[in-house]
């Protein structure tokens, strides 16, 4: 499957699309350097060389020349973009007009197969960050700053009012908040195995969601691999936003020992991801569906895990999400050649979203 914008991405030089005059490759590197020096300022971060070398080896093999362009974006935080997800529980008409004045526009169009009117997110092509809101006791935040690609798994899940939903790996809670912008689930179960991160998750929810709704949310700190056995066939929708090699943040690891350890343990992630998915399938009602997502480009943690699931479970079938990809292909760049039930968002200049892998599966009804 190929998407028209992904093909254009290959043909159009990145700096030109970002509104900077096109220069051949060498000069482009110089222009990047210059722009980087001007704008990096307070975002100064150090690349972790051992992680870069490791990615270089793996992703050159898996993605060829495409990796070079992705690497340029990942290595330059000054060109990263931030989407603004509005909080429907704390609406502000002034905020929306201020965003439009600053050149922001809605990230998602009505041509999407699923886009609730309460779900509003703004982006703009240029880099830079809208100021973050501080937590104020007794006051809900008006918006959430995030990577726009992290909203695609939520839109792919298509939660409807009254459905029972499990967010299996929920902290720090960006996607849980996004689910609640879309619909009012019947039961909403947020699980996070790490106790400290679970506190962070609760704080996020308290900053965005009013109390009458928070009281309807169930929080747990279980190992997600056990939930399927503890709550079999209980949910209509399950989100598995899995622990993964987070390509963006790993590149800027400041602790070399920790980075080395993570790289050594990287191979074990696929097995954890498979087990989380197995648990999610067990937790789904027949006829229910799940979305699996990661923020890595790694094939071993993405397509390979999903293919193994599809080969191991006869009661699970892939769901075509290519319609969603087509509807957002103006704002997001995708890797070509993926299967219809999966997408890989690739960061590029002016559309610096992702990496984000998304796959959707359905548990078949028993006859
Ligand atoms: N969905 C979150 C969001 O949008 O803010 C991000 C989730 S993050 C990619 C993955 C999370 O899974 C981490 O918070 C990690 O602590 C948690 N995790 C790791 N192993 C887990 C397990 N066995 N069961 C449940 N959660 C786990």
Tab-separated table of C-alpha atoms in Angstrom, residues 75-270:
chain	number	residue	atom	x	y	z
A	75	UNK	CA	18.696	14.913	15.875
A	76	UNK	CA	17.492	18.521	15.680
A	77	UNK	CA	15.021	19.298	18.480
A	78	UNK	CA	14.688	22.859	17.179
A	79	UNK	CA	12.606	21.547	14.275
A	80	UNK	CA	10.306	19.381	16.408
A	81	UNK	CA	6.678	20.408	16.412
A	82	UNK	CA	4.052	20.242	19.123
A	83	UNK	CA	0.350	19.729	18.620
A	84	UNK	CA	-2.216	21.336	20.907
A	85	UNK	CA	-5.048	19.066	21.987
A	86	UNK	CA	-7.874	21.191	23.398
A	87	UNK	CA	-9.563	20.048	26.591
A	88	UNK	CA	-13.326	19.847	26.043
A	89	UNK	CA	-13.818	20.026	29.827
A	90	UNK	CA	-12.218	23.478	29.999
A	91	UNK	CA	-13.225	25.254	26.835
A	92	UNK	CA	-11.903	28.640	25.842
A	93	UNK	CA	-13.072	30.454	22.697
A	94	UNK	CA	-10.181	32.939	23.073
A	95	UNK	CA	-7.645	30.126	22.975
A	96	UNK	CA	-8.907	28.865	19.623
A	97	UNK	CA	-8.828	32.324	18.062
A	98	UNK	CA	-5.346	32.971	19.541
A	99	UNK	CA	-4.142	29.736	17.957
A	100	UNK	CA	-5.540	30.678	14.549
A	101	UNK	CA	-3.852	34.109	14.789
A	102	UNK	CA	-0.562	32.330	15.458
A	103	UNK	CA	-0.959	30.251	12.295
A	104	UNK	CA	-2.359	27.055	13.820
A	105	UNK	CA	-4.995	25.011	11.997
A	106	UNK	CA	-6.957	21.835	12.840
A	107	UNK	CA	-4.739	18.754	12.600
A	108	UNK	CA	-7.532	16.404	11.539
A	109	UNK	CA	-10.164	16.753	8.813
A	110	UNK	CA	-13.728	15.477	8.668
A	111	UNK	CA	-12.747	13.010	5.940
A	112	UNK	CA	-11.389	10.774	8.726
A	113	UNK	CA	-13.487	7.613	9.249
A	114	UNK	CA	-13.795	8.601	12.939
A	115	UNK	CA	-13.493	12.159	14.265
A	116	UNK	CA	-15.831	13.191	17.107
A	117	UNK	CA	-16.668	16.917	17.033
A	118	UNK	CA	-15.478	17.210	20.654
A	119	UNK	CA	-11.959	16.157	19.617
A	120	UNK	CA	-10.080	19.283	18.600
A	121	UNK	CA	-6.367	19.459	17.942
A	122	UNK	CA	-4.333	22.263	16.364
A	123	UNK	CA	-0.963	22.184	14.634
A	124	UNK	CA	1.172	24.394	12.453
A	125	UNK	CA	3.925	23.606	10.003
A	126	UNK	CA	6.605	25.701	11.656
A	127	UNK	CA	8.614	24.497	14.615
A	128	UNK	CA	8.317	25.979	18.084
A	129	UNK	CA	6.260	25.357	21.116
A	130	UNK	CA	3.159	26.999	22.506
A	131	UNK	CA	3.738	27.673	26.236
A	132	UNK	CA	2.871	24.713	28.465
A	133	UNK	CA	0.293	25.274	31.213
A	134	UNK	CA	1.360	24.727	34.809
A	135	UNK	CA	-0.771	22.621	37.136
A	136	UNK	CA	-2.978	24.869	39.285
A	137	UNK	CA	-4.970	23.314	42.095
A	138	UNK	CA	-8.693	23.453	41.397
A	139	UNK	CA	-8.262	24.559	37.771
A	140	UNK	CA	-8.411	22.282	34.730
A	141	UNK	CA	-5.842	22.760	31.995
A	142	UNK	CA	-7.165	24.048	28.680
A	143	UNK	CA	-4.823	22.119	26.412
A	144	UNK	CA	-2.245	19.353	26.181
A	145	UNK	CA	0.993	19.694	24.181
A	146	UNK	CA	1.946	16.490	22.419
A	147	UNK	CA	3.300	14.795	19.333
A	148	UNK	CA	0.335	14.800	16.928
A	149	UNK	CA	1.149	11.230	15.818
A	150	UNK	CA	0.345	9.992	19.317
A	151	UNK	CA	-3.306	10.856	18.667
A	152	UNK	CA	-3.565	8.456	15.724
A	153	UNK	CA	-3.767	5.299	17.902
A	154	UNK	CA	-6.641	6.940	19.804
A	155	UNK	CA	-8.501	7.839	16.605
A	156	UNK	CA	-7.886	4.314	15.268
A	157	UNK	CA	-9.490	2.856	18.431
A	158	UNK	CA	-12.815	4.601	17.597
A	159	UNK	CA	-14.200	4.638	21.140
A	160	UNK	CA	-17.976	5.223	21.326
A	161	UNK	CA	-20.020	6.416	24.316
A	162	UNK	CA	-20.758	3.598	26.752
A	163	UNK	CA	-18.036	1.212	25.551
A	164	UNK	CA	-15.811	-0.454	28.142
A	165	UNK	CA	-12.230	0.575	27.500
A	166	UNK	CA	-8.875	-0.587	28.883
A	167	UNK	CA	-5.700	1.485	28.493
A	168	UNK	CA	-3.181	-1.225	29.328
A	169	UNK	CA	0.009	0.883	29.600
A	170	UNK	CA	-1.402	4.287	30.403
A	171	UNK	CA	1.202	6.591	32.016
A	172	UNK	CA	1.785	9.464	31.708
A	173	UNK	CA	-1.730	9.631	30.316
A	174	UNK	CA	-1.722	11.602	27.057
A	175	UNK	CA	-3.738	8.976	25.214
A	176	UNK	CA	-6.127	8.428	28.133
A	177	UNK	CA	-6.920	12.153	28.112
A	178	UNK	CA	-7.375	11.985	24.328
A	179	UNK	CA	-9.810	9.039	24.632
A	180	UNK	CA	-11.910	11.155	27.010
A	181	UNK	CA	-11.987	13.996	24.476
A	182	UNK	CA	-13.601	11.546	22.031
A	183	UNK	CA	-16.275	9.807	24.103
A	184	UNK	CA	-17.631	8.895	27.525
A	185	UNK	CA	-16.664	5.235	27.993
A	186	UNK	CA	-18.874	3.004	30.168
A	187	UNK	CA	-15.976	1.648	32.159
A	188	UNK	CA	-12.558	3.266	31.662
A	189	UNK	CA	-9.728	1.240	33.183
A	190	UNK	CA	-6.281	2.868	33.231
A	191	UNK	CA	-3.447	0.508	34.068
A	192	UNK	CA	0.220	1.322	34.591
A	193	UNK	CA	2.610	-1.142	36.213
A	194	UNK	CA	5.162	1.430	37.408
A	195	UNK	CA	3.942	2.926	40.676
A	196	UNK	CA	5.723	6.278	40.258
A	197	UNK	CA	4.486	6.681	36.698
A	198	UNK	CA	1.020	5.705	37.875
A	199	UNK	CA	1.074	8.745	40.203
A	200	UNK	CA	2.037	10.875	37.243
A	201	UNK	CA	-0.883	9.372	35.324
A	202	UNK	CA	-3.329	10.315	38.103
A	203	UNK	CA	-1.949	13.866	38.148
A	204	UNK	CA	-2.438	14.141	34.393
A	205	UNK	CA	-6.025	12.958	34.676
A	206	UNK	CA	-6.719	15.365	37.554
A	207	UNK	CA	-5.317	18.250	35.511
A	208	UNK	CA	-7.670	17.637	32.586
A	209	UNK	CA	-10.755	15.764	33.729
A	210	UNK	CA	-13.419	17.022	36.151
A	211	UNK	CA	-14.195	15.008	39.296
A	212	UNK	CA	-17.535	13.511	38.387
A	213	UNK	CA	-15.764	11.748	35.486
A	214	UNK	CA	-12.566	10.877	37.382
A	215	UNK	CA	-14.719	8.980	39.868
A	216	UNK	CA	-15.831	6.714	37.026
A	217	UNK	CA	-12.245	5.831	36.045
A	218	UNK	CA	-10.593	2.731	37.481
A	219	UNK	CA	-6.837	2.946	38.112
A	220	UNK	CA	-4.591	-0.086	38.626
A	221	UNK	CA	-0.869	-0.798	38.903
A	222	UNK	CA	-0.895	-4.355	37.600
A	223	UNK	CA	1.551	-5.993	35.257
A	224	UNK	CA	-0.434	-5.635	32.015
A	225	UNK	CA	0.488	-9.213	31.133
A	226	UNK	CA	-1.839	-10.437	33.915
A	227	UNK	CA	-4.912	-8.379	33.129
A	228	UNK	CA	-6.212	-10.760	30.462
A	229	UNK	CA	-6.457	-13.544	33.027
A	230	UNK	CA	-7.834	-11.254	35.742
A	231	UNK	CA	-10.464	-9.582	33.518
A	232	UNK	CA	-11.217	-11.966	30.658
A	233	UNK	CA	-13.563	-10.767	27.884
A	234	UNK	CA	-14.510	-7.585	29.746
A	235	UNK	CA	-13.644	-4.783	27.318
A	236	UNK	CA	-14.948	-3.545	23.966
A	237	UNK	CA	-11.712	-1.676	23.204
A	238	UNK	CA	-8.138	-2.071	24.442
A	239	UNK	CA	-5.244	0.292	23.807
A	240	UNK	CA	-1.784	-1.271	24.027
A	241	UNK	CA	0.581	1.703	23.854
A	242	UNK	CA	3.486	-0.556	24.586
A	243	UNK	CA	6.794	0.014	26.345
A	244	UNK	CA	9.285	0.270	23.468
A	245	UNK	CA	12.617	1.735	22.408
A	246	UNK	CA	11.580	5.377	22.358
A	247	UNK	CA	13.746	6.493	19.432
A	248	UNK	CA	13.395	10.224	20.086
A	249	UNK	CA	14.289	10.187	23.750
A	250	UNK	CA	16.877	7.381	23.600
A	251	UNK	CA	18.926	9.463	21.139
A	252	UNK	CA	19.346	12.104	23.854
A	253	UNK	CA	20.114	9.747	26.769
A	254	UNK	CA	22.377	11.593	29.188
A	255	UNK	CA	23.369	8.479	31.150
A	256	UNK	CA	25.677	6.360	28.960
A	257	UNK	CA	25.522	3.339	31.271
A	258	UNK	CA	21.734	3.360	31.225
A	259	UNK	CA	21.733	3.786	27.433
A	260	UNK	CA	24.114	0.825	27.019
A	261	UNK	CA	21.924	-1.322	29.243
A	262	UNK	CA	18.770	-0.322	27.347
A	263	UNK	CA	20.393	-1.227	24.023
A	264	UNK	CA	21.465	-4.592	25.420
A	265	UNK	CA	17.944	-5.308	26.704
A	266	UNK	CA	16.271	-4.012	23.555
A	267	UNK	CA	15.778	-7.505	22.103
A	268	UNK	CA	13.628	-8.480	25.093
A	269	UNK	CA	11.048	-5.784	24.335
A	270	UNK	CA	9.429	-7.771	21.503
